[in-house]
Short mmCIF file of C-alpha atoms in Angstrom, two decimals:
data_model
loop_
_atom_site.label_atom_id
_atom_site.label_comp_id
_atom_site.label_asym_id
_atom_site.label_seq_id
_atom_site.Cartn_x
_atom_site.Cartn_y
_atom_site.Cartn_z
CA ALA A 1 13.99 10.62 1.05
CA GLN A 2 10.50 10.65 2.41
CA SER A 3 9.85 8.25 5.24
CA VAL A 4 7.27 7.45 7.86
CA THR A 5 7.77 5.98 11.30
CA GLN A 6 5.18 4.07 13.26
CA PRO A 7 6.64 3.77 16.75
CA ASP A 8 4.18 1.16 18.01
CA ILE A 9 4.54 -2.34 16.58
CA HIS A 10 1.59 -3.69 18.58
CA ILE A 11 -1.25 -1.95 20.37
CA THR A 12 -3.91 -3.65 22.49
CA VAL A 13 -7.17 -1.85 23.13
CA SER A 14 -10.37 -2.95 24.82
CA GLU A 15 -13.49 -3.01 22.70
CA GLY A 16 -15.32 0.29 23.05
CA ALA A 17 -12.22 2.17 24.13
CA SER A 18 -10.63 4.97 22.16
CA LEU A 19 -7.67 4.42 19.87
CA GLU A 20 -4.73 6.47 18.68
CA LEU A 21 -2.10 5.10 16.32
CA ARG A 22 1.00 7.21 15.87
CA CYS A 23 2.72 8.15 12.65
CA ASN A 24 5.63 10.52 12.15
CA TYR A 25 6.86 11.55 8.74
CA SER A 26 10.07 12.95 7.36
CA TYR A 27 9.59 15.18 4.34
CA GLY A 28 10.78 18.60 3.30
CA ALA A 29 7.55 19.97 1.89
CA THR A 30 3.93 19.32 2.73
CA PRO A 31 3.56 15.59 2.34
CA TYR A 32 0.75 13.55 0.89
CA LEU A 33 -0.15 11.22 3.78
CA PHE A 34 -2.33 8.15 3.98
CA TRP A 35 -3.56 5.54 6.41
CA TYR A 36 -4.30 2.04 5.12
CA VAL A 37 -5.71 -1.00 6.90
CA GLN A 38 -4.87 -4.59 6.05
CA SER A 39 -6.65 -7.68 7.30
CA PRO A 40 -4.70 -10.97 7.23
CA GLY A 41 -4.10 -12.21 3.69
CA GLN A 42 -5.96 -9.26 2.22
CA GLY A 43 -5.10 -6.19 0.23
CA LEU A 44 -4.78 -2.70 1.63
CA GLN A 45 -7.82 -0.54 2.10
CA LEU A 46 -7.57 3.23 2.23
CA LEU A 47 -8.93 4.73 5.45
CA LEU A 48 -8.18 8.37 4.79
CA LYS A 49 -5.70 10.76 3.20
CA TYR A 50 -4.30 14.24 3.66
CA PHE A 51 -2.99 16.48 0.91
CA SER A 52 -3.75 20.01 2.06
CA GLY A 53 -6.38 22.14 3.73
CA ASP A 54 -8.18 21.15 6.90
CA THR A 55 -5.71 19.34 9.10
CA LEU A 56 -8.37 17.08 10.62
CA VAL A 57 -9.49 14.56 8.05
CA GLN A 58 -12.35 12.13 8.31
CA GLY A 59 -12.16 8.68 6.86
CA ILE A 60 -14.17 5.53 6.58
CA LYS A 61 -15.23 3.25 9.44
CA GLY A 62 -15.30 6.14 11.91
CA PHE A 63 -11.57 6.90 11.70
CA GLU A 64 -10.04 10.34 11.66
CA ALA A 65 -6.50 11.67 11.54
CA GLU A 66 -4.91 14.99 12.36
CA PHE A 67 -1.98 16.46 10.46
CA LYS A 68 0.37 18.42 12.74
CA ARG A 69 3.18 20.05 10.85
CA SER A 70 4.93 21.24 14.02
CA GLN A 71 5.19 17.66 15.25
CA SER A 72 5.60 16.02 11.82
CA SER A 73 2.78 13.72 12.80
CA PHE A 74 -0.33 12.25 11.27
CA ASN A 75 -1.93 10.19 14.04
CA LEU A 76 -4.96 8.03 13.43
CA ARG A 77 -7.81 8.06 15.94
CA LYS A 78 -11.09 6.37 16.59
CA PRO A 79 -13.33 7.20 19.55
CA SER A 80 -14.65 3.68 20.10
CA VAL A 81 -13.11 0.58 18.57
CA HIS A 82 -14.97 -2.52 17.48
CA TRP A 83 -13.66 -6.08 17.41
CA SER A 84 -13.70 -5.89 13.61
CA ASP A 85 -11.05 -3.15 13.74
CA ALA A 86 -8.39 -5.72 14.64
CA ALA A 87 -5.94 -5.56 11.74
CA GLU A 88 -2.61 -4.15 10.61
CA TYR A 89 -2.52 -0.40 10.08
CA PHE A 90 -0.04 1.31 7.81
CA CYS A 91 0.81 4.96 7.53
CA ALA A 92 2.21 5.97 4.13
CA VAL A 93 3.65 8.97 2.31
CA VAL A 94 3.99 9.60 -1.41
CA ARG A 95 7.60 9.21 -2.54
CA GLY A 96 7.68 12.27 -4.74
CA GLY A 97 5.43 15.04 -5.91
CA GLY A 98 2.34 12.93 -6.48
CA GLY A 99 1.03 11.78 -9.82
CA ALA A 100 2.11 8.20 -10.39
CA ASP A 101 4.73 8.12 -7.66
CA GLY A 102 4.71 5.15 -5.36
CA LEU A 103 4.07 5.14 -1.64
CA THR A 104 6.55 4.60 1.17
CA PHE A 105 4.91 2.72 4.02
CA GLY A 106 5.69 2.63 7.69
CA LYS A 107 6.41 -0.70 9.35
CA GLY A 108 2.82 -0.98 10.47
CA THR A 109 1.00 -1.22 13.80
CA HIS A 110 -0.78 -4.42 14.70
CA LEU A 111 -4.02 -3.63 16.51
CA ILE A 112 -5.39 -6.19 18.92
CA ILE A 113 -8.87 -5.76 20.36
CA GLN A 114 -9.61 -7.22 23.77
CA PRO A 115 -13.18 -8.20 24.58
CA ALA B 1 -17.97 -2.35 -8.25
CA ALA B 2 -15.07 -3.79 -10.20
CA GLY B 3 -11.82 -3.99 -8.30
CA VAL B 4 -8.20 -4.61 -9.17
CA ILE B 5 -7.80 -8.19 -10.32
CA GLN B 6 -4.58 -10.08 -9.79
CA SER B 7 -3.70 -13.50 -11.08
CA PRO B 8 -2.78 -16.02 -10.06
CA ARG B 9 -3.86 -15.83 -6.45
CA HIS B 10 -1.15 -18.25 -5.38
CA LEU B 11 2.00 -19.37 -7.16
CA ILE B 12 4.64 -21.87 -6.16
CA LYS B 13 7.96 -21.89 -7.98
CA GLU B 14 11.37 -23.38 -7.47
CA LYS B 15 14.61 -21.47 -7.16
CA ARG B 16 15.98 -20.17 -10.48
CA GLU B 17 12.59 -20.50 -12.18
CA THR B 18 10.68 -17.61 -13.68
CA ALA B 19 7.26 -16.26 -12.74
CA THR B 20 4.80 -13.88 -14.33
CA LEU B 21 2.22 -12.03 -12.27
CA LYS B 22 -0.68 -10.25 -13.89
CA CYS B 23 -2.68 -7.23 -12.84
CA TYR B 24 -5.91 -5.92 -14.32
CA PRO B 25 -6.68 -2.40 -13.08
CA ILE B 26 -10.05 -0.95 -12.40
CA PRO B 27 -11.72 0.09 -15.68
CA ARG B 28 -10.59 3.56 -16.86
CA HIS B 29 -7.63 3.52 -14.48
CA ASP B 30 -4.44 4.20 -16.41
CA THR B 31 -1.84 3.99 -13.65
CA VAL B 32 -0.58 0.76 -12.16
CA TYR B 33 1.73 0.21 -9.20
CA TRP B 34 3.49 -2.93 -7.97
CA TYR B 35 4.40 -3.61 -4.35
CA GLN B 36 6.17 -6.48 -2.62
CA GLN B 37 5.28 -7.42 0.96
CA GLY B 38 7.46 -9.96 2.72
CA PRO B 39 6.14 -11.93 5.72
CA GLY B 40 5.41 -9.54 8.57
CA GLN B 41 6.83 -6.63 6.58
CA ASP B 42 5.48 -3.40 5.19
CA PRO B 43 4.76 -3.18 1.46
CA GLN B 44 7.76 -2.08 -0.58
CA PHE B 45 7.17 -0.09 -3.75
CA LEU B 46 8.64 -1.74 -6.82
CA ILE B 47 7.56 0.17 -9.92
CA SER B 48 4.69 2.14 -11.45
CA PHE B 49 3.38 2.81 -14.94
CA TYR B 50 1.30 5.64 -16.32
CA GLU B 51 -0.16 5.38 -19.80
CA LYS B 52 2.07 2.39 -20.55
CA MET B 53 5.25 4.25 -19.65
CA GLN B 54 7.33 3.60 -16.56
CA SER B 55 6.67 6.41 -14.13
CA ASP B 56 8.44 5.72 -10.85
CA LYS B 57 10.92 3.06 -9.84
CA GLY B 58 11.53 1.79 -6.37
CA SER B 59 13.39 -1.18 -4.99
CA ILE B 60 12.77 -3.51 -7.90
CA PRO B 61 15.60 -6.03 -8.42
CA ASP B 62 17.28 -6.19 -11.81
CA ARG B 63 15.95 -9.75 -12.13
CA PHE B 64 12.43 -8.33 -12.25
CA SER B 65 10.85 -6.44 -15.11
CA ALA B 66 7.39 -5.11 -15.70
CA GLN B 67 5.32 -3.51 -18.38
CA GLN B 68 1.90 -2.07 -18.98
CA PHE B 69 0.00 -3.07 -22.08
CA SER B 70 -2.37 -1.19 -24.39
CA ASP B 71 -5.39 -2.38 -22.41
CA TYR B 72 -3.67 -1.03 -19.26
CA HIS B 73 -3.15 -4.39 -17.66
CA SER B 74 0.33 -4.97 -16.30
CA GLU B 75 2.64 -7.93 -15.89
CA LEU B 76 5.51 -8.38 -13.46
CA ASN B 77 8.12 -10.80 -14.75
CA MET B 78 10.47 -12.34 -12.25
CA SER B 79 13.46 -14.40 -13.29
CA SER B 80 16.11 -16.43 -11.46
CA LEU B 81 13.81 -16.65 -8.47
CA GLU B 82 15.38 -16.72 -5.03
CA LEU B 83 13.97 -17.91 -1.72
CA GLY B 84 13.85 -14.28 -0.60
CA ASP B 85 11.41 -13.45 -3.37
CA SER B 86 8.70 -15.32 -1.47
CA ALA B 87 6.21 -12.61 -0.65
CA LEU B 88 2.80 -11.17 -1.31
CA TYR B 89 2.85 -9.06 -4.47
CA PHE B 90 0.26 -6.35 -4.68
CA CYS B 91 -0.89 -4.41 -7.65
CA ALA B 92 -2.72 -1.11 -7.26
CA SER B 93 -4.34 1.20 -9.77
CA SER B 94 -5.42 4.81 -9.87
CA GLY B 95 -7.09 7.15 -12.33
CA ARG B 96 -5.53 9.70 -14.65
CA GLN B 97 -5.94 12.51 -12.20
CA GLY B 98 -2.99 11.31 -10.19
CA ILE B 99 -2.87 10.12 -6.64
CA GLU B 100 -3.97 13.51 -5.36
CA ASN B 101 -7.42 13.03 -6.86
CA SER B 102 -7.67 9.32 -7.47
CA PRO B 103 -6.63 7.17 -4.53
CA LEU B 104 -4.92 3.85 -4.98
CA HIS B 105 -7.08 0.76 -5.11
CA PHE B 106 -5.21 -2.39 -4.17
CA GLY B 107 -5.82 -5.89 -5.40
CA ASN B 108 -5.81 -8.85 -3.03
CA GLY B 109 -2.32 -9.83 -4.10
CA THR B 110 -0.49 -12.82 -5.49
CA ARG B 111 1.23 -14.96 -2.91
CA LEU B 112 4.47 -16.25 -4.39
CA THR B 113 6.29 -19.08 -2.65
CA VAL B 114 9.75 -20.00 -3.86
CA THR B 115 11.01 -23.42 -2.73
#
């Protein structure tokens, strides 16, 4: 079954510093991959997605992610974080071939921003 | 822009009671997904519907059932509630093009507390 692993439960970054959140996936074919952000008590907001094509994808809020098949990774990056980026970040993969299939989420990475 | 609407926002029930959660997708979205997120946990996919038919099924307990109606809204029915059912329940919707072309939009969730 498809799965994603987020190795870092918590990450602390100083405001203005760069950020990289790790995500590794397990899937036989080319996966459909996503990064979502969740603020406390809120729903999930899509940051970016990868289905095929260019392996470097740009998302909202200045985030980008790079798909690396050789490393089974889809790490999320941001060159300079803002205090408002503090939230929970989830990497996700589609369970099946797409369509109306659900998503399998990683355990999440809690991002803390230091002033 | 209209978003996914979930009601109620909060719900408190006692053990062995029943609960019904409602989800109103974004207009012209025909696919609905349900997720359960326990405290400090990642969202777990429960079930999805496309054009009023069940499409994908995840870790939905037998005590739960769901359906999608002719106006595309969906209801999650939960019976014989247990303490462990206390969680945030998210609904998401997407358009007919499938998740490849129409990303999921999540509602803000229904927080269910079972006492």
